[in-house]
Short mmCIF file of C-alpha atoms and ligand atoms in Angstrom, two decimals:
data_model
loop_
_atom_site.label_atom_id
_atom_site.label_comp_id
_atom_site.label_asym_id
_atom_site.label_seq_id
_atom_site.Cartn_x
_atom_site.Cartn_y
_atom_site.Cartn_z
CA UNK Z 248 32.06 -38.71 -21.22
CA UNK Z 249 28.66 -37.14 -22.36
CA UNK Z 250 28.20 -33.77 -22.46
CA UNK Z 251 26.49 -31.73 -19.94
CA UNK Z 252 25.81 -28.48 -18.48
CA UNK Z 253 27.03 -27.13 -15.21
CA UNK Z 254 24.70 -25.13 -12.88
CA UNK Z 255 26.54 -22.60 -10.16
CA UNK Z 256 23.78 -21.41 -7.86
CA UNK Z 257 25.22 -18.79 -5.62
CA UNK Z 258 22.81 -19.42 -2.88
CA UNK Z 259 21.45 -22.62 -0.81
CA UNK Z 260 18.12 -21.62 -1.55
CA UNK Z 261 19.10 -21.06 -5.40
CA UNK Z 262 19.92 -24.66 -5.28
CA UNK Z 263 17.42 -26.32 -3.35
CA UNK Z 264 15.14 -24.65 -6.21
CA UNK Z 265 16.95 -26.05 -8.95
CA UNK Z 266 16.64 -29.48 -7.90
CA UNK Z 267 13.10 -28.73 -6.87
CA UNK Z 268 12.36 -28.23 -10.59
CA UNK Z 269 10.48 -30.87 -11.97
CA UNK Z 270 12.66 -30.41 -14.86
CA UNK Z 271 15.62 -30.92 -12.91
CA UNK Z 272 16.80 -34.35 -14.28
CA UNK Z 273 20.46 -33.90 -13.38
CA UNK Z 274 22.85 -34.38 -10.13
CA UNK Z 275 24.29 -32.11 -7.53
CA UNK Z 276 28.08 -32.46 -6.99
CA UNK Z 277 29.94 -31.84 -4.11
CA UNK Z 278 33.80 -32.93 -4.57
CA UNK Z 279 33.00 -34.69 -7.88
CA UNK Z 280 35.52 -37.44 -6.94
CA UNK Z 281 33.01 -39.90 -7.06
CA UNK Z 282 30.67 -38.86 -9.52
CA UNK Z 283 33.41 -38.14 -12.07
CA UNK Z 284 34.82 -41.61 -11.96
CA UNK Z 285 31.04 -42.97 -12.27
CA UNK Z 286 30.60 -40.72 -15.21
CA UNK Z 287 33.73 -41.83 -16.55
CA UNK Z 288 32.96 -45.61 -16.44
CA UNK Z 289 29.33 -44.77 -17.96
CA UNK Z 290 27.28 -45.54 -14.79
CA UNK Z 291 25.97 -42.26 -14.23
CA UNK Z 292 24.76 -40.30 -17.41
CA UNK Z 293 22.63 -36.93 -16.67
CA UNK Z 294 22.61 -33.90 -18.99
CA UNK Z 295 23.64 -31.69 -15.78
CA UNK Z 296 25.26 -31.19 -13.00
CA UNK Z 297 24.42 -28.81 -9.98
CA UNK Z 298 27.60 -27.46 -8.65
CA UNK Z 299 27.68 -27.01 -4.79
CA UNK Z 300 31.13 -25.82 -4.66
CA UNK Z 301 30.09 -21.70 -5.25
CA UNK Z 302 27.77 -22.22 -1.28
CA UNK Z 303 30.82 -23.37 0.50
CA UNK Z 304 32.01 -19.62 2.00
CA UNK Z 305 28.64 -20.03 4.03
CA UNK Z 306 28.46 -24.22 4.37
CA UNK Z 307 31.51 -25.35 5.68
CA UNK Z 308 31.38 -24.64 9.75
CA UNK Z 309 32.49 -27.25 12.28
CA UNK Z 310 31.29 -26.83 15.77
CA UNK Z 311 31.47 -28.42 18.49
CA UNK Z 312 29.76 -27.58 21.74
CA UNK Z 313 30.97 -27.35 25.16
CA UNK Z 314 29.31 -31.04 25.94
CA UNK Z 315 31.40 -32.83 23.27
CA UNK Z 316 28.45 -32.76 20.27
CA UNK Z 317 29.59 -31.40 16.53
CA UNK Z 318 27.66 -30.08 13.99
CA UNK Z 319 29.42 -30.06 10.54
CA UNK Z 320 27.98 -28.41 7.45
CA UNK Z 321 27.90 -30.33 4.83
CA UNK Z 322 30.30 -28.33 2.47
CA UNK Z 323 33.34 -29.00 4.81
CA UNK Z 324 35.53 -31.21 3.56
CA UNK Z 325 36.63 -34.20 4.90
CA UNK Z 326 40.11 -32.56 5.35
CA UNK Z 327 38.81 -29.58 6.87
CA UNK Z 328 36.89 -31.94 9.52
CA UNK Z 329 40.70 -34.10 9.92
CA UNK Z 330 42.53 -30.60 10.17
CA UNK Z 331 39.61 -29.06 13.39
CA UNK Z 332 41.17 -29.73 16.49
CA UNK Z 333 38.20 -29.31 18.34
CA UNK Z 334 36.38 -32.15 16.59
CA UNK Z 335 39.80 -34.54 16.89
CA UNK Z 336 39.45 -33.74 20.40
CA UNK Z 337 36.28 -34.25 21.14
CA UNK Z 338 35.36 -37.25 18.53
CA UNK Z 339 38.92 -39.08 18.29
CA UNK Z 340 37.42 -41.75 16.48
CA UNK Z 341 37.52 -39.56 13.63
CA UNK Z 342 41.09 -38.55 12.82
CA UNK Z 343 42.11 -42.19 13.21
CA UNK Z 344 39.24 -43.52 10.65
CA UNK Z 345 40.50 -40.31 8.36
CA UNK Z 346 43.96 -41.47 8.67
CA UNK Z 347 43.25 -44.50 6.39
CA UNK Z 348 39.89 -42.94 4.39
CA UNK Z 349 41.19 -43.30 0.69
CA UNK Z 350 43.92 -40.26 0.20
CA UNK Z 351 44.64 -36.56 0.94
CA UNK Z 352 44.11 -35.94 -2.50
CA UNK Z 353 40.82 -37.31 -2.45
CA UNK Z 354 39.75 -35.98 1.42
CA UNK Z 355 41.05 -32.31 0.77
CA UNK Z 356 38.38 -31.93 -2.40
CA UNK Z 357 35.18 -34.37 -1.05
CA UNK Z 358 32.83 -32.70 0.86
CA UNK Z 359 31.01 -34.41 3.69
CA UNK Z 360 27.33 -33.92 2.33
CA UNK Z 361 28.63 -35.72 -1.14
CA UNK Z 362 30.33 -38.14 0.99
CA UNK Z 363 27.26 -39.29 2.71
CA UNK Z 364 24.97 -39.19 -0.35
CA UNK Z 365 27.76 -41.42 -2.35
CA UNK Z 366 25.67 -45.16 -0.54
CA UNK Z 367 28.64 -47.11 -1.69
CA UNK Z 368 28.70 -50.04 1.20
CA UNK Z 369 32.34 -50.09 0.87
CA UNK Z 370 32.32 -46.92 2.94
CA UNK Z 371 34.47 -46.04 5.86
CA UNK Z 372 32.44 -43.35 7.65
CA UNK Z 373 28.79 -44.98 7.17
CA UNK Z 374 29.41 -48.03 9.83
CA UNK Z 375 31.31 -45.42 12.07
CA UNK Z 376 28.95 -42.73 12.20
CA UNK Z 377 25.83 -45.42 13.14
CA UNK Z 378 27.94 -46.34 15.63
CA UNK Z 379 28.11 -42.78 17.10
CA UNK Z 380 24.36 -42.09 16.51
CA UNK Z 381 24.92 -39.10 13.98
CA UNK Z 382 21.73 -38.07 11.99
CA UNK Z 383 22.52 -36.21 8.66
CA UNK Z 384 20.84 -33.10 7.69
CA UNK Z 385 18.41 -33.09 4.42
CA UNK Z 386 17.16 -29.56 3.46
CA UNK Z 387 14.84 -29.66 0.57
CA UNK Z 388 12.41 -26.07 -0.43
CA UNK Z 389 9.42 -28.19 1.73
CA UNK Z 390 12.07 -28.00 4.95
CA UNK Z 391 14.88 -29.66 6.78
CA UNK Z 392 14.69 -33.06 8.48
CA UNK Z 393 17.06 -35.13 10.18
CA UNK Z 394 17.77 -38.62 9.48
CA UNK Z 395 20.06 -41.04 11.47
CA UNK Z 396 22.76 -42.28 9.74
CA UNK Z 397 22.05 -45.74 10.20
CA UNK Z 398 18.59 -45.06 8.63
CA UNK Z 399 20.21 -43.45 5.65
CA UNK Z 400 21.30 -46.50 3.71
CA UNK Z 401 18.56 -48.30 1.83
CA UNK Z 402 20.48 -50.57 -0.68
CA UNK Z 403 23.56 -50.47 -2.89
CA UNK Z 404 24.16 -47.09 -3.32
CA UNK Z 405 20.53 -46.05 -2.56
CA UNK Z 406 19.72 -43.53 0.22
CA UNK Z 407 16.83 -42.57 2.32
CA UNK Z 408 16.79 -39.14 0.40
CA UNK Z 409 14.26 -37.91 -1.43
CA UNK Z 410 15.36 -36.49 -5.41
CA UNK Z 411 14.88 -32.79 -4.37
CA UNK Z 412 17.17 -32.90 -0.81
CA UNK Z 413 20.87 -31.72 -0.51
CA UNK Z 414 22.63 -32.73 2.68
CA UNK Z 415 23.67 -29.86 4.49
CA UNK Z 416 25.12 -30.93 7.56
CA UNK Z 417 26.07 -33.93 9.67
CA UNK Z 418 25.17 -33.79 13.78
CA UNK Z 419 27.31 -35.64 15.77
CA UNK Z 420 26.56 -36.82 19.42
CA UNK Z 421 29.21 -36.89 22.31
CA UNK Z 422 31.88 -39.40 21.34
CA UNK Z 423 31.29 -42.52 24.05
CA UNK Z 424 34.39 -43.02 25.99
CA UNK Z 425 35.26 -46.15 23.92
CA UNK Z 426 35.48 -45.91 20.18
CA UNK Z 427 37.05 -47.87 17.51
CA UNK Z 428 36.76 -48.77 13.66
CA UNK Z 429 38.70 -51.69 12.39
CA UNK Z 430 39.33 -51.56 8.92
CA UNK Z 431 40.24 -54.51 7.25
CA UNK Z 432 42.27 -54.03 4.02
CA UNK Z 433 43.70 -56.92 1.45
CA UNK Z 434 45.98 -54.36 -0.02
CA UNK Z 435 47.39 -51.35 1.40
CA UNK Z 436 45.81 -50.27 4.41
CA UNK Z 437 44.07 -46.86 2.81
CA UNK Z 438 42.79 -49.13 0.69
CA UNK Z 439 38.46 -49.79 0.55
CA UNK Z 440 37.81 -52.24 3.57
CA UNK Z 441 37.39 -55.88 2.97
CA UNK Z 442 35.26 -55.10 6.18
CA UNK Z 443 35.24 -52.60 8.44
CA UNK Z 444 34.04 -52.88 12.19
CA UNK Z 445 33.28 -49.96 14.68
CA UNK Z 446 32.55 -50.45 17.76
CA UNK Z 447 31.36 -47.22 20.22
CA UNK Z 448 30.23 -47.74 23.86
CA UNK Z 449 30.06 -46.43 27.64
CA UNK Z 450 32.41 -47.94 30.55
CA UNK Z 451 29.19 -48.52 33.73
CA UNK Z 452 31.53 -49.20 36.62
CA UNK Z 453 33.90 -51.07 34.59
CA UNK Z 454 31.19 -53.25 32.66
CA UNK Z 455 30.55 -52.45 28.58
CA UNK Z 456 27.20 -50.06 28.21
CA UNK Z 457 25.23 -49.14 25.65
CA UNK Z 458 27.56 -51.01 23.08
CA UNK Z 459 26.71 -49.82 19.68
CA UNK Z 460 28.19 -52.59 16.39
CA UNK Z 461 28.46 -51.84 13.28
CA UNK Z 462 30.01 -53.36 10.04
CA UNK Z 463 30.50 -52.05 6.61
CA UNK Z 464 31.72 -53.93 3.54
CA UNK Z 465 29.70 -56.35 4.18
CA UNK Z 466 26.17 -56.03 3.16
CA UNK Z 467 24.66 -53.62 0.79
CA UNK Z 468 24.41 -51.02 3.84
CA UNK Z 469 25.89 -50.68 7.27
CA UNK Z 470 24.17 -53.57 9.51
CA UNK Z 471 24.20 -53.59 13.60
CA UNK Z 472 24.99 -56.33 15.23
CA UNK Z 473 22.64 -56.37 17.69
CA UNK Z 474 23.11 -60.33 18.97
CA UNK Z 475 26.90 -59.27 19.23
CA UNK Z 476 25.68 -56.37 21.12
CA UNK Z 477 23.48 -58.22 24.05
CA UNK Z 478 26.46 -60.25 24.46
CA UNK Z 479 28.59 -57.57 25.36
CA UNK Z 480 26.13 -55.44 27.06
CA UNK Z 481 26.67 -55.29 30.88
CA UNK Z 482 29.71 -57.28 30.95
CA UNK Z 483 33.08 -56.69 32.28
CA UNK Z 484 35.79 -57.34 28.99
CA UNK Z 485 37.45 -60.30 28.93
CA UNK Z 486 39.51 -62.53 26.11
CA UNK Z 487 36.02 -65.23 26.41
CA UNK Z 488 33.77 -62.81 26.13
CA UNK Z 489 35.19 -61.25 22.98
CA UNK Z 490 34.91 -64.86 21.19
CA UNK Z 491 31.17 -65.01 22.10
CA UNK Z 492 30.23 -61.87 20.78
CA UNK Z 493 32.44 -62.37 17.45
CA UNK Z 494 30.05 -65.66 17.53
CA UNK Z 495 27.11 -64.60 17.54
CA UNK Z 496 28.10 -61.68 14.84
CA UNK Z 497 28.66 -64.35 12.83
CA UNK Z 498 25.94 -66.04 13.72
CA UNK Z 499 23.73 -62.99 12.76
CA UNK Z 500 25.33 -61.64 10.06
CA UNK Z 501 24.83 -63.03 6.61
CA UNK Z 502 27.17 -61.23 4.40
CA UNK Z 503 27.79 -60.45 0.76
CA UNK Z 504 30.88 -61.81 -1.38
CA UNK Z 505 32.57 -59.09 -3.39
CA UNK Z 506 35.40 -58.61 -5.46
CA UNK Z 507 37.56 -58.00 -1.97
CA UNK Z 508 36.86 -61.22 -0.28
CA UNK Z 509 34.22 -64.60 -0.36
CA UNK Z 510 31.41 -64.47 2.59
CA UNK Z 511 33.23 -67.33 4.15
CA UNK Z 512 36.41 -64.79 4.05
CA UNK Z 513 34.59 -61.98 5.71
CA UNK Z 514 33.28 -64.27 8.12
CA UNK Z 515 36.51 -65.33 9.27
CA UNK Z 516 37.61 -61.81 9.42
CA UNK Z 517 34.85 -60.58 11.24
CA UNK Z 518 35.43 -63.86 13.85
CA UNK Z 519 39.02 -62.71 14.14
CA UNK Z 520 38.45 -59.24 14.16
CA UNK Z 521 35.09 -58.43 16.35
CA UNK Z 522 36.97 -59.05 19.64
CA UNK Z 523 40.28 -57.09 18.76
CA UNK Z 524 37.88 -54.14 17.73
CA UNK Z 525 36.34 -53.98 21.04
CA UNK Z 526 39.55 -54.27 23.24
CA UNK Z 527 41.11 -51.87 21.22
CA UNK Z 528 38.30 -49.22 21.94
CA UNK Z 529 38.84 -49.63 25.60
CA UNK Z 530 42.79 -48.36 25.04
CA UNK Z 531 41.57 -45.44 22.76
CA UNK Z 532 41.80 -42.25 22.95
CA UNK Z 533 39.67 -40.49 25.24
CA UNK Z 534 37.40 -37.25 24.03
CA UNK Z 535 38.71 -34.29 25.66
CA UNK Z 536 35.86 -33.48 28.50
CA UNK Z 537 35.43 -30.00 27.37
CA UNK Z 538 35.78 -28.49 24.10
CA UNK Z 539 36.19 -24.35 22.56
C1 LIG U 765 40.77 -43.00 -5.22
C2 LIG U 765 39.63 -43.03 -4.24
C3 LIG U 765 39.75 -43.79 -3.08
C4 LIG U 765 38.71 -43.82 -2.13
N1 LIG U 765 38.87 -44.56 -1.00
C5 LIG U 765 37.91 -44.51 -0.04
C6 LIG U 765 38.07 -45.21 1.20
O1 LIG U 765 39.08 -45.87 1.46
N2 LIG U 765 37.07 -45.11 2.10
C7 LIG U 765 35.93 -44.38 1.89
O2 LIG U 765 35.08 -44.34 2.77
N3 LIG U 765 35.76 -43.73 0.72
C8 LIG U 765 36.71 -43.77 -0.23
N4 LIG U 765 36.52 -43.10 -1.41
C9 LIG U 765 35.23 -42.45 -1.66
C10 LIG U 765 35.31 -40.99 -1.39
O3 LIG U 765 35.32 -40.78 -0.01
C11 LIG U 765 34.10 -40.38 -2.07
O4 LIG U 765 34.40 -40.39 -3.46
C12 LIG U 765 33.84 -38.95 -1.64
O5 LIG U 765 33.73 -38.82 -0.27
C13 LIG U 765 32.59 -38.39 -2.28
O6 LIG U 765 32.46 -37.03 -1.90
P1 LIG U 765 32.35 -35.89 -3.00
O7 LIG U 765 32.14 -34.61 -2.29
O8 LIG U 765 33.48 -35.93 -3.95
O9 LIG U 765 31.00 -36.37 -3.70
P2 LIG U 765 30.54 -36.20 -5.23
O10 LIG U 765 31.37 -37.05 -6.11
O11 LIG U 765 30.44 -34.77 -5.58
O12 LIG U 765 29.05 -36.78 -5.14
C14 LIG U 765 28.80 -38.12 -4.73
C15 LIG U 765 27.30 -38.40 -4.81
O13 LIG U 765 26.57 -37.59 -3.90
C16 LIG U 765 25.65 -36.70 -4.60
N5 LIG U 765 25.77 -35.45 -3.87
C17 LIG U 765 26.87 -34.64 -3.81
N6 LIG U 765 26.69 -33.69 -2.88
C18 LIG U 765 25.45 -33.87 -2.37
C19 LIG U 765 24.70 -33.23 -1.34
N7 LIG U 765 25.19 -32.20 -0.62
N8 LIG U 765 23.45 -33.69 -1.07
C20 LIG U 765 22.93 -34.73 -1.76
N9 LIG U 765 23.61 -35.41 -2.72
C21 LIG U 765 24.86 -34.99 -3.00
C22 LIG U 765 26.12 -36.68 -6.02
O14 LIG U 765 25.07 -36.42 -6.92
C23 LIG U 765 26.68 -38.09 -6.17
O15 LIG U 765 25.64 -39.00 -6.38
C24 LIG U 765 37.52 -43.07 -2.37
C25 LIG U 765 37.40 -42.32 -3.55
C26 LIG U 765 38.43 -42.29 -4.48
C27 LIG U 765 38.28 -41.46 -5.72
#
């Protein structure tokens, strides 16, 4: 590994200047567990690094309001967001995607805000979170702006962020009543997804509303399923209606080999696995009503 110098800001707006530098030709690190391994392997070489770690006594909040939203700053950690029992209750999606999210190890050190900047389409949260509608929050020294998470993704590893933005938190809407994110593993089942499907709608009198698809591992970003979705839209759940919507994912979806499975692979898997995601959301978990 190259050399390289290690910034500590001691303030947010310390930061947001460094980076703001036009000098400023390094990276800001959050958990450093994925931009040590990239540094390792020689993909990433910058002559410095802008430590985040020192703003965390005044970045890492979770809240979540009394109508089931959360707002999470984006130094919490990813174990500090599995460990808040309000946010389990109110977004149960979450503790069961965390359950199988790479390793303790890994989520007790990774902040959120380095999470979401990673863009690796292998991803676990990205697909989940579009399904929920969260926006993540970019602060910059020209202002803050929001930007939904299914915006966020622009490529492999590329992100809607501009060079001189740090996210610094991660806005949640109320968890639907159904919610669930398949994640399809070759290997163990922390493992990265061969795909991963999440699913997130209302229950209208018994029929599927507002249906929100997503997959990961499949593309170079997150991609909704939107022909899968006006399938299921309206409709009461049954066995035959789970098989047309898995069709016409397929049907929509053109998706990328990779070293976890061949496109005809993931289409199979997304055939067999569209339908199971969406019954299983209906048995899920609930979000508590009303949250401290
Ligand atoms: C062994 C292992 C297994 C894994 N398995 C999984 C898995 O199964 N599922 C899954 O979803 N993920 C998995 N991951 C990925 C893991 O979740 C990410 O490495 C981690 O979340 C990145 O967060 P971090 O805080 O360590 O980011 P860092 O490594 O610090 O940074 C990542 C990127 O974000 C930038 N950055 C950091 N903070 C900010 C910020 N606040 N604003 C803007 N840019 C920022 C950095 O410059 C860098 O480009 C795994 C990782 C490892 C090492």
């Amino acid at each position: 590994m190259s050399p390289f110098e290690l910034l500590k800001p001691a303030t947010l707006d310390e930061a947001l200047k460094i980076i703001a530098a036009p000098d400023f030709a390094g990276r800001p690190v959050s958990g450093a567990t994925a931009i040590s391994l990239m540094r390792r392997a020689g993909i990433l070489n910058v002559d410095s690094l802008l430590s985040l770690e020192g703003l965390r006594a005044g970045l890492r909040r979770i809240q979540v309001t009394d109508d089931g939203q959360a707002r999470i700053d984006g130094l919490a950690t990813l174990g500090e967001m599995e460990g808040h029992a309000g946010l389990c209750a109110s977004h149960p999606l979450l503790p069961q995607v965390f359950s199988t999210l790479a390793n303790p190890r890994v989520r007790n050190v990774a902040m959120i805000g380095g999470y979401l900047s990673h863009g690796d389409p292998h991803m676990d949260l990205p697909p989940v979170l579009s399904a929920l509608g969260a926006r993540a929050v970019a602060q910059s020294v020209r202002g803050v702006r929001e930007i939904a998470i299914d915006q966020l993704y622009q490529g492999y590893y590329e992100t809607a962020l501009e060079a001189d933005e740090l996210i610094t938190g991660l806005a949640i809407p109320r968890q639907p009543a159904c919610a669930c994110y398949k994640k399809v593993t070759t290997r163990a089942r922390h493992d990265w997804p061969t795909l991963g499907i999440a699913a997130a709608f209302d229950l209208d009198g018994g029929r599927i509303a507002r249906v929100r698809l997503f997959i990961g591992a499949a593309t170079d970003r997150p991609l909704r399923l939107r022909q899968a979705e006006a399938v299921l839209d309206g409709q009461g759940w049954s066995a035959e209606l789970g098989r047309r919507a898995a069709q016409a994912a397929v049907d929509e979806a053109t998706l990328v080999p990779d070293s976890h499975g061949s496109m005809e692979y993931k289409q199979a898997l997304l055939r067999a696995y569209l339908p199971e995601a969406v019954e299983q959301a209906l048995q899920a978990p609930k979000p508590a009503a009303r949250q401290a």
